[in-house]
Amino acid sequence: MKNKKKPETFGSKWRYVLVLFALILSVGVSAQKTIIRGNILDREKLPVIGANILEKGTTNGTISDVDGNFSITVSSPKAVLLIKYIGYKDVEMTVTSGMKIVMEEDSEMLDDVVVIGYGSVKKSDATGSVTAIKPDDFNKGLRTTAQDALVGKVPGVNVVTSSGAPGAGSTIRIRSGASLSASNDPLIVIDGVPVDNSTIEGGSNVIGGINPNDIETFTVLKDASATAIYGSRASNGVIVITTKKGDDARLRFNYSTNLSVSTVTETLDILSANEFRQFVPTVSGIPGTIKLGDASTDWQDEIYRTAFGQEHNFSVSGKIKQNTPYRFSVGYTNQNGIIRTNNYERYTFNGGASPKFFDKHLTVDLNLKVSYENNRKVDGSVVGNAMRYDPTRPVKTGSATAATDPGLGYFIWMNGNSPMAIQTDNPVAQLDLQDNSNKVTRSIGNAAFNYKVHHLEDLQLNVNLGYDVLKSEYSKKVPQLAGMMYTSNMKDGTGLVYDSKQNKRNYLLDMYANYSHVFNEKHNFSAMGGYGWQHFWKKFDATTLSPEGKELFSPNHYESEYYLLSFYGRLNYSYDNRYMVTATLRSDASSRFAKGNRWGLFPSVALGWKISQEAFLRDSEVLSDLKLRLSYGQTGQQDILNDYPYMTTFTVSYPEACYQFGDKWYNTYRPNGYDSDIKWETTETYNIGLDYGFLNNRIYGSIDYYQRHTKDLLNTIPVISGTNYSSVLTTNIGEMDNKGVEFSINTVPVHTQNWKWTVGMNYTWNDSKITKLNVIDSDANFVQTGAISGTGKTVQVFMVGQRPYTFYLAKQAYDDNGKAIEGKYVQPDGSVSATETKYATHKSALPKSYLGFNTQLSYKNWDFAISGHGAFGNYVYNYVAADQYIQSVYSDQGNFSNILRKTRDAGFQNQQLYSDYFLEKGNFFRLDNLSLGYTFPKLWDKSSSLRLTFGVQNVATFTSYSGIDPELYSGIDKEVYPRPRVFSISANLNF
């Protein structure tokens, strides 16, 4: 423990102010008969100032003064006092005359253990950029998926949910990602099992089956020193999820429930039926014989609803005899979406036991997770169709022959007696007639063996056997004559029965040894070395039939696999708990590369200096922690879509694409593009960080600056015709730089007997730039991305000198009054013409900075919490608005479409799809969660408690963006399922 100043020099002004402030806020004691006086010291015999002293079982309390003295009037000579202070273990003592209380530091609180891969380390001894958080500490609101718990909580981590649908997945980026065409997803490790991050058809949440209620901690590894030990998929950071375990306590039960109501926050601002009737006659080119309908239908109101949800979780934990702690839990979630017919249902089981054998030398850690998800989805075009559909038409025709009519009684556009081939689908019919469902069964489990060698306990041998198995069944069923079957499928009213099955298996074996020893009390040395093997396999089958069972399209099938082999090692050394060094080396082999390029070598080194332990700061009464961290390392990337990119492979034709010779039909074999020299993408990172703490860590946090350089980018680029079998090729070409600053601060401004107020904030600034993209780079050499609609329509590029996902649009011209001039664009030389010359706007979909904020205020058993997050410096292309124009109100097929009010007001007669007029700032700050809770302690015994909470999620969003929601990772606003506002009541019972 650090030395402190002597009592006689301890009474500086801020200490007196703090104690005075705490005394004012503390609750006074009612008059009683017994007065108890005492003194509180730490192990160094120095006074503990501001400690909370509470008569157990009452609200009667006080705090210690600047000399550690206190006086409290208690109700009985046999009363028990409970003494608490931040950073120290709680003390319970029966009252005596002239009490002398010695408090001990809580080492678990001061030195939280964080998981770093194949081991753990005290947070104070970590040399890399590592952040560990506990979900239970959050103002959590309704958390349907595990990713929700990370939103706005960790500096350098940006989490963007893909939509407002229940169970939807999220895009997670750590330090903005380091790749272009390869995956930018972080590696996710669940209880020692690195899971498969690849998506499945009909589902976007790769860890949707993990119940957030079962998660104990998230540990985020960000710099190369922390991530290099995972080498082969750690270029984009690592998220280690540790689930709750049993302990050596008595038998305990927990039941929690959450009841929620979800509401629509905002809809698109479109013309009403009456406004539409008034506007249509003003549009040129519409035949006078065409008549509008008599209905007044709010199509958005028809598809949205107030949605209800429920969640229930039950867990039991304890121990068998004295050596087998366990925990088992079950969970059930049923959440309706705010779009009608949308529903997400999930069942989960999580079990774990950790028996110990041979005098606790052998520990077996067993974990099993099983989940079943049933997601009744809605067609992605429903939101856009509700915006476009003619508001003067009814939902249903009211026909007496609806069962045999085209459209099955729902209004569709007809050309005489035949449905129009090109028309907007009736959004209500899409919801009522289409049955889209995705059912996912998943199991993740492992058995980890840890053996402390007898008579050499410093050496530990470890074996980890794990698996991740998933089965997905996606189906889409549409009946005969449904309106959608005239615009898709066979386009003749034939119904659809589409079924796909996807199976994925991931098996893991890790064997490693840890050795740790302290020499001469000051030299702390540890070493780890091991071997890893992982196998990934997936298979996909799909059929497309009519409701009668007739095959409409040929079955689709693929099967693929790849392997990863690894050798890894780590050395740690610290001297006198002040100077630390960590070195890691990992060699990975991926079957995705040819033998000559299969192995990659990824080293790292990190230095740490606990400045606060130096003699010149050890006695500081203000500074409680100061540690400098420096690191450098390399990580690898091989996560691409193709498992065989270096091999000559062939695609076999479907039966309908066979070639006829004589009277026989033969399948064709089409060669696919390949690169025999493809190899590892490598990212090297430099990081400098500072961990700080003041006033006994009443104020603490960290600041990091990092630089990353990625070379040999795995990039999909166009190639010259004839040079390969494909017009695009995934190969190693290009380089990218990435730099940023991360800052976090957490404070406890008030901590008295009854009051506690905590405030936390984190801020991240990041800048990425592509520095090389081809053998010879030029302004005309770039990769198009950011598809909007149709073939070849894109609005973003990867270009040298620009940030990834930079928008590539034409510069809109304006008149002297600031009004956009239709069809006129500013040229590179400053002139204005009708030529739609596109340029790099220097505006990207990626935020330059993002912010997270949380605060909690508690008074006795009450607590109130707020959390929020925001992103700044990003831009959004409003495709919803860009896709509309005045003439789109009427088509030459003879049907009408509604438009936004802003489209009417802008006055563009024709589509201006590539105009930067539709590029808007995406800055926002969202108030995520607000909660008010009350805890009932000691319901029937001292271990029972009940907490009731009222919460609001997605409380408010502050932005200048004209669309519904600017929080879009792609930066392209189209067909977006809006995020709901959720009101919830929850209960948590412990006994």
JSON list of N, CA and C in Angstrom, two decimals, residues 357-393:
[
{"chain": "A", "resi": 357, "resn": "PHE", "atom": "N", "xyz": [-10.29, -30.89, -8.10]},
{"chain": "A", "resi": 357, "resn": "PHE", "atom": "CA", "xyz": [-9.84, -32.21, -7.70]},
{"chain": "A", "resi": 357, "resn": "PHE", "atom": "C", "xyz": [-8.39, -32.15, -7.20]},
{"chain": "A", "resi": 358, "resn": "PHE", "atom": "N", "xyz": [-7.96, -33.25, -6.58]},
{"chain": "A", "resi": 358, "resn": "PHE", "atom": "CA", "xyz": [-6.56, -33.40, -6.15]},
{"chain": "A", "resi": 358, "resn": "PHE", "atom": "C", "xyz": [-6.10, -32.21, -5.30]},
{"chain": "A", "resi": 359, "resn": "ASP", "atom": "N", "xyz": [-6.84, -31.98, -4.21]},
{"chain": "A", "resi": 359, "resn": "ASP", "atom": "CA", "xyz": [-6.49, -30.90, -3.30]},
{"chain": "A", "resi": 359, "resn": "ASP", "atom": "C", "xyz": [-6.46, -29.56, -4.03]},
{"chain": "A", "resi": 360, "resn": "LYS", "atom": "N", "xyz": [-7.46, -29.37, -4.89]},
{"chain": "A", "resi": 360, "resn": "LYS", "atom": "CA", "xyz": [-7.66, -28.13, -5.65]},
{"chain": "A", "resi": 360, "resn": "LYS", "atom": "C", "xyz": [-6.51, -27.83, -6.62]},
{"chain": "A", "resi": 361, "resn": "HIS", "atom": "N", "xyz": [-5.76, -28.84, -7.00]},
{"chain": "A", "resi": 361, "resn": "HIS", "atom": "CA", "xyz": [-4.71, -28.64, -8.00]},
{"chain": "A", "resi": 361, "resn": "HIS", "atom": "C", "xyz": [-5.27, -28.72, -9.42]},
{"chain": "A", "resi": 362, "resn": "LEU", "atom": "N", "xyz": [-6.34, -29.47, -9.61]},
{"chain": "A", "resi": 362, "resn": "LEU", "atom": "CA", "xyz": [-6.96, -29.59, -10.93]},
{"chain": "A", "resi": 362, "resn": "LEU", "atom": "C", "xyz": [-8.34, -28.94, -10.90]},
{"chain": "A", "resi": 363, "resn": "THR", "atom": "N", "xyz": [-8.52, -27.96, -11.74]},
{"chain": "A", "resi": 363, "resn": "THR", "atom": "CA", "xyz": [-9.82, -27.29, -11.87]},
{"chain": "A", "resi": 363, "resn": "THR", "atom": "C", "xyz": [-10.36, -27.55, -13.27]},
{"chain": "A", "resi": 364, "resn": "VAL", "atom": "N", "xyz": [-11.61, -27.97, -13.32]},
{"chain": "A", "resi": 364, "resn": "VAL", "atom": "CA", "xyz": [-12.28, -28.21, -14.60]},
{"chain": "A", "resi": 364, "resn": "VAL", "atom": "C", "xyz": [-13.41, -27.18, -14.72]},
{"chain": "A", "resi": 365, "resn": "ASP", "atom": "N", "xyz": [-13.32, -26.34, -15.72]},
{"chain": "A", "resi": 365, "resn": "ASP", "atom": "CA", "xyz": [-14.33, -25.30, -15.92]},
{"chain": "A", "resi": 365, "resn": "ASP", "atom": "C", "xyz": [-15.22, -25.73, -17.09]},
{"chain": "A", "resi": 366, "resn": "LEU", "atom": "N", "xyz": [-16.48, -26.06, -16.79]},
{"chain": "A", "resi": 366, "resn": "LEU", "atom": "CA", "xyz": [-17.42, -26.55, -17.79]},
{"chain": "A", "resi": 366, "resn": "LEU", "atom": "C", "xyz": [-18.46, -25.47, -18.09]},
{"chain": "A", "resi": 367, "resn": "ASN", "atom": "N", "xyz": [-18.66, -25.17, -19.35]},
{"chain": "A", "resi": 367, "resn": "ASN", "atom": "CA", "xyz": [-19.63, -24.16, -19.75]},
{"chain": "A", "resi": 367, "resn": "ASN", "atom": "C", "xyz": [-20.48, -24.68, -20.90]},
{"chain": "A", "resi": 368, "resn": "LEU", "atom": "N", "xyz": [-21.77, -24.42, -20.83]},
{"chain": "A", "resi": 368, "resn": "LEU", "atom": "CA", "xyz": [-22.69, -24.83, -21.88]},
{"chain": "A", "resi": 368, "resn": "LEU", "atom": "C", "xyz": [-23.75, -23.74, -22.08]},
{"chain": "A", "resi": 369, "resn": "LYS", "atom": "N", "xyz": [-23.90, -23.31, -23.31]},
{"chain": "A", "resi": 369, "resn": "LYS", "atom": "CA", "xyz": [-24.91, -22.32, -23.67]},
{"chain": "A", "resi": 369, "resn": "LYS", "atom": "C", "xyz": [-25.73, -22.88, -24.83]},
{"chain": "A", "resi": 370, "resn": "VAL", "atom": "N", "xyz": [-27.04, -22.83, -24.69]},
{"chain": "A", "resi": 370, "resn": "VAL", "atom": "CA", "xyz": [-27.95, -23.28, -25.74]},
{"chain": "A", "resi": 370, "resn": "VAL", "atom": "C", "xyz": [-29.00, -22.20, -25.93]},
{"chain": "A", "resi": 371, "resn": "SER", "atom": "N", "xyz": [-29.28, -21.87, -27.18]},
{"chain": "A", "resi": 371, "resn": "SER", "atom": "CA", "xyz": [-30.29, -20.85, -27.44]},
{"chain": "A", "resi": 371, "resn": "SER", "atom": "C", "xyz": [-31.12, -21.24, -28.65]},
{"chain": "A", "resi": 372, "resn": "TYR", "atom": "N", "xyz": [-32.36, -20.77, -28.64]},
{"chain": "A", "resi": 372, "resn": "TYR", "atom": "CA", "xyz": [-33.25, -20.95, -29.77]},
{"chain": "A", "resi": 372, "resn": "TYR", "atom": "C", "xyz": [-33.91, -19.60, -30.04]},
{"chain": "A", "resi": 373, "resn": "GLU", "atom": "N", "xyz": [-33.77, -19.12, -31.28]},
{"chain": "A", "resi": 373, "resn": "GLU", "atom": "CA", "xyz": [-34.36, -17.85, -31.68]},
{"chain": "A", "resi": 373, "resn": "GLU", "atom": "C", "xyz": [-35.37, -18.08, -32.80]},
{"chain": "A", "resi": 374, "resn": "ASN", "atom": "N", "xyz": [-36.52, -17.46, -32.66]},
{"chain": "A", "resi": 374, "resn": "ASN", "atom": "CA", "xyz": [-37.56, -17.51, -33.69]},
{"chain": "A", "resi": 374, "resn": "ASN", "atom": "C", "xyz": [-37.91, -16.07, -34.05]},
{"chain": "A", "resi": 375, "resn": "ASN", "atom": "N", "xyz": [-37.50, -15.66, -35.22]},
{"chain": "A", "resi": 375, "resn": "ASN", "atom": "CA", "xyz": [-37.65, -14.27, -35.63]},
{"chain": "A", "resi": 375, "resn": "ASN", "atom": "C", "xyz": [-38.64, -14.17, -36.78]},
{"chain": "A", "resi": 376, "resn": "ARG", "atom": "N", "xyz": [-39.83, -13.65, -36.51]},
{"chain": "A", "resi": 376, "resn": "ARG", "atom": "CA", "xyz": [-40.81, -13.39, -37.56]},
{"chain": "A", "resi": 376, "resn": "ARG", "atom": "C", "xyz": [-40.47, -12.01, -38.14]},
{"chain": "A", "resi": 377, "resn": "LYS", "atom": "N", "xyz": [-39.88, -12.02, -39.31]},
{"chain": "A", "resi": 377, "resn": "LYS", "atom": "CA", "xyz": [-39.35, -10.80, -39.90]},
{"chain": "A", "resi": 377, "resn": "LYS", "atom": "C", "xyz": [-40.38, -10.13, -40.81]},
{"chain": "A", "resi": 378, "resn": "VAL", "atom": "N", "xyz": [-40.06, -8.91, -41.21]},
{"chain": "A", "resi": 378, "resn": "VAL", "atom": "CA", "xyz": [-40.88, -8.21, -42.19]},
{"chain": "A", "resi": 378, "resn": "VAL", "atom": "C", "xyz": [-40.01, -7.86, -43.39]},
{"chain": "A", "resi": 379, "resn": "ASP", "atom": "N", "xyz": [-40.62, -7.75, -44.55]},
{"chain": "A", "resi": 379, "resn": "ASP", "atom": "CA", "xyz": [-39.89, -7.41, -45.76]},
{"chain": "A", "resi": 379, "resn": "ASP", "atom": "C", "xyz": [-39.22, -6.05, -45.60]},
{"chain": "A", "resi": 380, "resn": "GLY", "atom": "N", "xyz": [-37.97, -5.96, -46.04]},
{"chain": "A", "resi": 380, "resn": "GLY", "atom": "CA", "xyz": [-37.22, -4.72, -45.87]},
{"chain": "A", "resi": 380, "resn": "GLY", "atom": "C", "xyz": [-37.78, -3.54, -46.63]},
{"chain": "A", "resi": 381, "resn": "SER", "atom": "N", "xyz": [-38.64, -3.77, -47.62]},
{"chain": "A", "resi": 381, "resn": "SER", "atom": "CA", "xyz": [-39.18, -2.67, -48.43]},
{"chain": "A", "resi": 381, "resn": "SER", "atom": "C", "xyz": [-40.46, -2.10, -47.86]},
{"chain": "A", "resi": 382, "resn": "VAL", "atom": "N", "xyz": [-40.98, -2.65, -46.76]},
{"chain": "A", "resi": 382, "resn": "VAL", "atom": "CA", "xyz": [-42.28, -2.23, -46.24]},
{"chain": "A", "resi": 382, "resn": "VAL", "atom": "C", "xyz": [-42.30, -0.75, -45.87]},
{"chain": "A", "resi": 383, "resn": "VAL", "atom": "N", "xyz": [-41.24, -0.28, -45.18]},
{"chain": "A", "resi": 383, "resn": "VAL", "atom": "CA", "xyz": [-41.21, 1.12, -44.75]},
{"chain": "A", "resi": 383, "resn": "VAL", "atom": "C", "xyz": [-41.23, 2.06, -45.95]},
{"chain": "A", "resi": 384, "resn": "GLY", "atom": "N", "xyz": [-40.42, 1.76, -46.97]},
{"chain": "A", "resi": 384, "resn": "GLY", "atom": "CA", "xyz": [-40.39, 2.59, -48.17]},
{"chain": "A", "resi": 384, "resn": "GLY", "atom": "C", "xyz": [-41.69, 2.54, -48.94]},
{"chain": "A", "resi": 385, "resn": "ASN", "atom": "N", "xyz": [-42.30, 1.37, -49.01]},
{"chain": "A", "resi": 385, "resn": "ASN", "atom": "CA", "xyz": [-43.57, 1.25, -49.73]},
{"chain": "A", "resi": 385, "resn": "ASN", "atom": "C", "xyz": [-44.70, 1.99, -49.04]},
{"chain": "A", "resi": 386, "resn": "ALA", "atom": "N", "xyz": [-44.68, 2.02, -47.70]},
{"chain": "A", "resi": 386, "resn": "ALA", "atom": "CA", "xyz": [-45.70, 2.77, -46.96]},
{"chain": "A", "resi": 386, "resn": "ALA", "atom": "C", "xyz": [-45.54, 4.26, -47.21]},
{"chain": "A", "resi": 387, "resn": "MET", "atom": "N", "xyz": [-44.33, 4.70, -47.45]},
{"chain": "A", "resi": 387, "resn": "MET", "atom": "CA", "xyz": [-44.12, 6.11, -47.79]},
{"chain": "A", "resi": 387, "resn": "MET", "atom": "C", "xyz": [-44.63, 6.42, -49.19]},
{"chain": "A", "resi": 388, "resn": "ARG", "atom": "N", "xyz": [-44.41, 5.52, -50.14]},
{"chain": "A", "resi": 388, "resn": "ARG", "atom": "CA", "xyz": [-44.70, 5.79, -51.55]},
{"chain": "A", "resi": 388, "resn": "ARG", "atom": "C", "xyz": [-46.16, 5.54, -51.95]},
{"chain": "A", "resi": 389, "resn": "TYR", "atom": "N", "xyz": [-46.84, 4.66, -51.24]},
{"chain": "A", "resi": 389, "resn": "TYR", "atom": "CA", "xyz": [-48.13, 4.19, -51.76]},
{"chain": "A", "resi": 389, "resn": "TYR", "atom": "C", "xyz": [-49.17, 5.31, -51.81]},
{"chain": "A", "resi": 390, "resn": "ASP", "atom": "N", "xyz": [-49.94, 5.29, -52.85]},
{"chain": "A", "resi": 390, "resn": "ASP", "atom": "CA", "xyz": [-50.96, 6.29, -53.12]},
{"chain": "A", "resi": 390, "resn": "ASP", "atom": "C", "xyz": [-51.92, 6.39, -51.92]},
{"chain": "A", "resi": 391, "resn": "PRO", "atom": "N", "xyz": [-51.98, 7.56, -51.25]},
{"chain": "A", "resi": 391, "resn": "PRO", "atom": "CA", "xyz": [-52.84, 7.67, -50.05]},
{"chain": "A", "resi": 391, "resn": "PRO", "atom": "C", "xyz": [-54.33, 7.76, -50.37]},
{"chain": "A", "resi": 392, "resn": "THR", "atom": "N", "xyz": [-54.67, 7.84, -51.68]},
{"chain": "A", "resi": 392, "resn": "THR", "atom": "CA", "xyz": [-56.10, 7.91, -52.03]},
{"chain": "A", "resi": 392, "resn": "THR", "atom": "C", "xyz": [-56.66, 6.53, -52.35]},
{"chain": "A", "resi": 393, "resn": "ARG", "atom": "N", "xyz": [-55.85, 5.48, -52.15]},
{"chain": "A", "resi": 393, "resn": "ARG", "atom": "CA", "xyz": [-56.32, 4.12, -52.41]},
{"chain": "A", "resi": 393, "resn": "ARG", "atom": "C", "xyz": [-56.58, 3.39, -51.10]}
]
